[in-house]
Amino acid sequence: QKEVEQNSGPLSVPEGAIASLNCTYSDRVSQSFFWYRQYSGKSPELIMSIYSNGDKEDGRFTAQLNKASQYVSLLIRDSQPSDSATYLCAVNSYGQNFVFGPGTRLSVLP
Amino acid sequence: GAGVSQSPSNKVTEKGKDVELRCDPISGHTALYWYRQRLGQGLEFLIYFQGNSAPDKSGLPSDRFSAERTGESVSTLTIQRTQQEDSAVYLCASSPVGTGEQFFGPGTRLTVL
């Protein structure tokens, strides 16, 4: 059974701080990793994808991947109240379905 | 361009009735996925299509659930003899070849009375 684990939160950070969201996965052959943001009552939207070990930056977001540790994280710099949402980690192996984690609820306090 | 669309946006049905949910993917996206999300829960994978073939049907919860896709376009998810536990939001996503990046539709909220 392939699993993706996330701390359910809520994770509360003050406005302007760095929010750090973590995800671990069980399938060692996983190749693709994604972070989605889901606002309450809305469908998930893609934030970042990462395929290689290391960091990938896009604006205020940085995804970090460590395949040896089976760990992927998302850092949000200069957090804003509008970043308050549930963040979903998703993992995929080529030709197989995606496995989503349960999500971490982030609350950015003004 | 147009995103993924789903219809209906809301569906209320009586226990035991059949329902059909529709998904129109982004044009040119070869992969299409169906998920179920119960209130306050995570995404539950149901099925995915690569073109019009379904290599992975492992997530379908019972034989009351079926899905089909016409070529690389519209897909329908059919639930027969609906039960109250089928109440959820059904999400569809499509993905271009090679990236795995999924783009979600707005979902269909199904309520079984």
CSV table of C-alpha atoms in Angstrom, one decimal:
chain,number,residue,atom,x,y,z
A,1,GLN,CA,0.0,0.0,0.0
A,2,LYS,CA,1.6,3.2,-1.2
A,3,GLU,CA,1.3,6.0,1.4
A,4,VAL,CA,1.8,9.7,1.5
A,5,GLU,CA,1.8,11.3,5.0
A,6,GLN,CA,1.4,14.9,6.0
A,7,ASN,CA,0.9,16.5,9.4
A,8,SER,CA,-2.8,17.5,9.3
A,9,GLY,CA,-2.2,20.7,11.3
A,10,PRO,CA,-3.5,23.2,11.6
A,11,LEU,CA,-0.2,24.9,11.2
A,12,SER,CA,-0.4,28.5,12.3
A,13,VAL,CA,2.2,31.1,11.3
A,14,PRO,CA,2.2,34.9,11.7
A,15,GLU,CA,1.9,37.1,8.5
A,16,GLY,CA,5.3,37.6,7.0
A,17,ALA,CA,6.8,34.4,8.4
A,18,ILE,CA,8.0,31.3,6.6
A,19,ALA,CA,5.6,28.4,6.5
A,20,SER,CA,7.2,25.0,6.2
A,21,LEU,CA,5.0,22.1,5.1
A,22,ASN,CA,6.3,18.5,5.1
A,23,CYS,CA,5.4,15.3,3.3
A,24,THR,CA,6.9,11.8,3.4
A,25,TYR,CA,6.1,8.9,1.1
A,26,SER,CA,6.5,5.2,1.2
A,27,ASP,CA,7.1,4.1,-2.4
A,28,ARG,CA,10.9,4.4,-3.2
A,29,VAL,CA,10.4,4.3,-6.9
A,30,SER,CA,8.2,7.5,-6.9
A,31,GLN,CA,9.4,9.9,-9.6
A,32,SER,CA,7.1,12.9,-9.6
A,33,PHE,CA,6.1,15.1,-6.7
A,34,PHE,CA,3.5,17.9,-6.6
A,35,TRP,CA,2.1,20.4,-4.2
A,36,TYR,CA,-1.5,21.6,-4.5
A,37,ARG,CA,-3.4,24.2,-2.6
A,38,GLN,CA,-7.1,23.8,-1.8
A,39,TYR,CA,-9.2,26.6,-0.4
A,40,SER,CA,-12.3,25.6,1.5
A,41,GLY,CA,-15.1,24.6,-0.8
A,42,LYS,CA,-12.8,24.8,-3.9
A,43,SER,CA,-10.9,22.2,-6.0
A,44,PRO,CA,-7.2,21.8,-5.7
A,45,GLU,CA,-4.9,24.0,-7.7
A,46,LEU,CA,-1.3,23.1,-8.7
A,47,ILE,CA,1.4,25.2,-7.0
A,48,MET,CA,4.7,23.3,-7.7
A,49,SER,CA,6.0,20.2,-9.3
A,50,ILE,CA,9.4,18.7,-8.6
A,51,TYR,CA,11.2,15.7,-10.1
A,52,SER,CA,14.8,15.9,-9.1
A,53,ASN,CA,16.6,16.1,-5.7
A,54,GLY,CA,17.2,19.6,-4.4
A,55,ASP,CA,15.3,22.8,-4.4
A,56,LYS,CA,13.0,24.4,-6.9
A,57,GLU,CA,11.9,28.0,-6.4
A,58,ASP,CA,8.9,29.8,-7.9
A,59,GLY,CA,8.2,33.2,-6.4
A,60,ARG,CA,7.5,32.9,-2.7
A,61,PHE,CA,7.3,29.1,-3.0
A,62,THR,CA,10.2,26.6,-2.7
A,63,ALA,CA,9.8,22.9,-3.1
A,64,GLN,CA,12.5,20.6,-1.7
A,65,LEU,CA,13.0,17.0,-2.6
A,66,ASN,CA,15.2,14.4,-0.9
A,67,LYS,CA,14.6,11.0,-2.5
A,68,ALA,CA,17.0,9.2,-0.2
A,69,SER,CA,14.9,10.3,2.8
A,70,GLN,CA,11.6,10.0,0.9
A,71,TYR,CA,10.8,13.5,1.9
A,72,VAL,CA,9.4,16.5,0.1
A,73,SER,CA,8.6,19.9,1.5
A,74,LEU,CA,7.1,23.2,0.6
A,75,LEU,CA,8.4,26.5,2.0
A,76,ILE,CA,6.2,29.6,1.7
A,77,ARG,CA,8.2,32.8,2.3
A,78,ASP,CA,6.5,36.1,3.5
A,79,SER,CA,3.3,34.2,4.3
A,80,GLN,CA,0.1,36.1,3.6
A,81,PRO,CA,-3.4,35.6,5.0
A,82,SER,CA,-4.4,34.6,1.5
A,83,ASP,CA,-2.1,31.6,1.8
A,84,SER,CA,-4.4,30.1,4.4
A,85,ALA,CA,-5.6,26.9,2.8
A,86,THR,CA,-5.1,23.1,2.9
A,87,TYR,CA,-1.9,22.0,1.1
A,88,LEU,CA,-1.9,18.6,-0.5
A,89,CYS,CA,1.2,16.6,-1.4
A,90,ALA,CA,0.9,14.2,-4.3
A,91,VAL,CA,3.3,11.5,-5.4
A,92,ASN,CA,3.4,9.5,-8.7
A,93,SER,CA,5.3,6.7,-10.3
A,94,TYR,CA,5.4,6.6,-14.1
A,95,GLY,CA,2.4,4.8,-15.4
A,96,GLN,CA,0.7,4.5,-12.1
A,97,ASN,CA,-1.9,6.5,-10.3
A,98,PHE,CA,-1.3,9.4,-8.1
A,99,VAL,CA,-1.4,9.2,-4.3
A,100,PHE,CA,-2.4,12.3,-2.4
A,101,GLY,CA,-1.6,12.9,1.2
A,102,PRO,CA,-4.4,14.0,3.6
A,103,GLY,CA,-3.3,17.6,3.5
A,104,THR,CA,-2.0,20.1,6.0
A,105,ARG,CA,-4.2,23.0,7.0
A,106,LEU,CA,-2.2,26.3,7.1
A,107,SER,CA,-3.5,29.3,8.9
A,108,VAL,CA,-1.6,32.6,8.4
A,109,LEU,CA,-2.5,35.1,11.2
A,110,PRO,CA,-2.6,38.8,10.3
B,1,GLY,CA,-7.8,28.8,-22.5
B,2,ALA,CA,-10.7,26.8,-21.1
B,3,GLY,CA,-10.1,24.7,-18.1
B,4,VAL,CA,-11.5,21.4,-17.0
B,5,SER,CA,-15.3,21.6,-16.8
B,6,GLN,CA,-17.7,19.3,-14.9
B,7,SER,CA,-21.4,18.9,-15.0
B,8,PRO,CA,-23.7,19.0,-13.2
B,9,SER,CA,-22.2,21.2,-10.5
B,10,ASN,CA,-24.6,19.8,-8.0
B,11,LYS,CA,-26.7,16.7,-8.0
B,12,VAL,CA,-29.3,15.6,-5.4
B,13,THR,CA,-30.7,12.1,-5.9
B,14,GLU,CA,-32.6,9.5,-4.0
B,15,LYS,CA,-31.0,6.4,-2.7
B,16,GLY,CA,-31.1,3.6,-5.3
B,17,LYS,CA,-31.1,5.9,-8.4
B,18,ASP,CA,-28.4,6.0,-11.0
B,19,VAL,CA,-26.3,9.1,-11.6
B,20,GLU,CA,-24.0,10.1,-14.4
B,21,LEU,CA,-21.3,12.7,-13.9
B,22,ARG,CA,-19.5,14.4,-16.8
B,23,CYS,CA,-16.0,15.7,-17.2
B,24,ASP,CA,-14.6,17.7,-20.2
B,25,PRO,CA,-10.8,17.9,-19.9
B,26,ILE,CA,-8.5,20.6,-21.2
B,27,SER,CA,-8.1,20.1,-25.0
B,28,GLY,CA,-5.0,18.0,-25.8
B,29,HIS,CA,-4.7,16.5,-22.3
B,30,THR,CA,-4.2,12.8,-22.7
B,31,ALA,CA,-4.6,11.7,-19.1
B,32,LEU,CA,-7.8,12.1,-17.1
B,33,TYR,CA,-8.4,11.3,-13.5
B,34,TRP,CA,-11.4,10.9,-11.2
B,35,TYR,CA,-11.3,11.5,-7.5
B,36,ARG,CA,-13.8,11.4,-4.6
B,37,GLN,CA,-13.6,13.8,-1.7
B,38,ARG,CA,-15.8,13.4,1.2
B,39,LEU,CA,-16.5,16.3,3.5
B,40,GLY,CA,-13.4,17.2,5.5
B,41,GLN,CA,-11.4,14.3,4.0
B,42,GLY,CA,-8.6,14.0,1.5
B,43,LEU,CA,-8.7,13.0,-2.2
B,44,GLU,CA,-9.6,9.4,-2.9
B,45,PHE,CA,-8.4,8.1,-6.3
B,46,LEU,CA,-11.0,6.3,-8.3
B,47,ILE,CA,-9.8,5.8,-11.9
B,48,TYR,CA,-7.5,7.2,-14.5
B,49,PHE,CA,-7.5,7.2,-18.3
B,50,GLN,CA,-4.6,7.4,-20.7
B,51,GLY,CA,-6.4,8.2,-23.9
B,52,ASN,CA,-9.5,6.1,-23.8
B,53,SER,CA,-8.0,3.2,-22.0
B,54,ALA,CA,-8.1,2.8,-18.2
B,55,PRO,CA,-4.9,1.2,-17.0
B,56,ASP,CA,-5.8,1.6,-13.4
B,57,LYS,CA,-9.3,0.9,-12.1
B,58,SER,CA,-8.2,-0.1,-8.7
B,59,GLY,CA,-9.7,2.8,-6.9
B,60,LEU,CA,-13.3,2.1,-7.9
B,61,PRO,CA,-15.0,1.3,-4.6
B,62,SER,CA,-17.5,-1.2,-5.9
B,63,ASP,CA,-19.0,-2.6,-9.1
B,64,ARG,CA,-21.7,0.1,-8.8
B,65,PHE,CA,-19.1,2.5,-10.1
B,66,SER,CA,-18.0,2.6,-13.7
B,67,ALA,CA,-16.4,5.1,-16.0
B,68,GLU,CA,-15.7,5.6,-19.7
B,69,ARG,CA,-13.9,8.0,-21.9
B,70,THR,CA,-14.4,8.9,-25.5
B,71,GLY,CA,-11.0,9.2,-27.2
B,72,GLU,CA,-9.1,11.9,-25.5
B,73,SER,CA,-12.2,14.0,-24.7
B,74,VAL,CA,-15.2,13.7,-22.4
B,75,SER,CA,-15.4,11.2,-19.6
B,76,THR,CA,-18.5,10.0,-17.7
B,77,LEU,CA,-18.5,8.5,-14.2
B,78,THR,CA,-21.6,6.4,-13.5
B,79,ILE,CA,-22.8,5.4,-10.1
B,80,GLN,CA,-25.6,2.8,-10.1
B,81,ARG,CA,-28.0,2.3,-7.2
B,82,THR,CA,-26.6,5.2,-5.3
B,83,GLN,CA,-26.1,4.9,-1.5
B,84,GLN,CA,-25.9,7.6,1.1
B,85,GLU,CA,-22.2,6.9,1.6
B,86,ASP,CA,-21.7,7.9,-2.1
B,87,SER,CA,-22.4,11.5,-1.1
B,88,ALA,CA,-19.2,13.5,-1.8
B,89,VAL,CA,-17.6,15.9,-4.2
B,90,TYR,CA,-16.4,14.1,-7.3
B,91,LEU,CA,-13.4,15.8,-8.9
B,92,CYS,CA,-12.0,15.3,-12.3
B,93,ALA,CA,-8.5,16.4,-13.4
B,94,SER,CA,-6.6,16.2,-16.7
B,95,SER,CA,-3.0,16.3,-17.4
B,96,PRO,CA,-0.8,16.8,-20.5
B,97,VAL,CA,1.4,14.0,-21.7
B,98,GLY,CA,4.7,13.7,-19.8
B,99,THR,CA,4.3,16.1,-16.9
B,100,GLY,CA,1.9,14.5,-14.5
B,101,GLU,CA,0.7,18.0,-13.6
B,102,GLN,CA,-3.0,17.7,-13.0
B,103,PHE,CA,-5.5,20.5,-13.5
B,104,PHE,CA,-8.8,20.0,-11.6
B,105,GLY,CA,-12.3,20.9,-12.5
B,106,PRO,CA,-14.7,22.6,-10.1
B,107,GLY,CA,-16.2,19.2,-9.1
B,108,THR,CA,-19.7,17.8,-8.8
B,109,ARG,CA,-21.3,17.8,-5.4
B,110,LEU,CA,-23.4,14.6,-5.1
B,111,THR,CA,-26.0,14.3,-2.3
B,112,VAL,CA,-27.8,11.0,-1.9
B,113,LEU,CA,-30.9,11.3,0.2
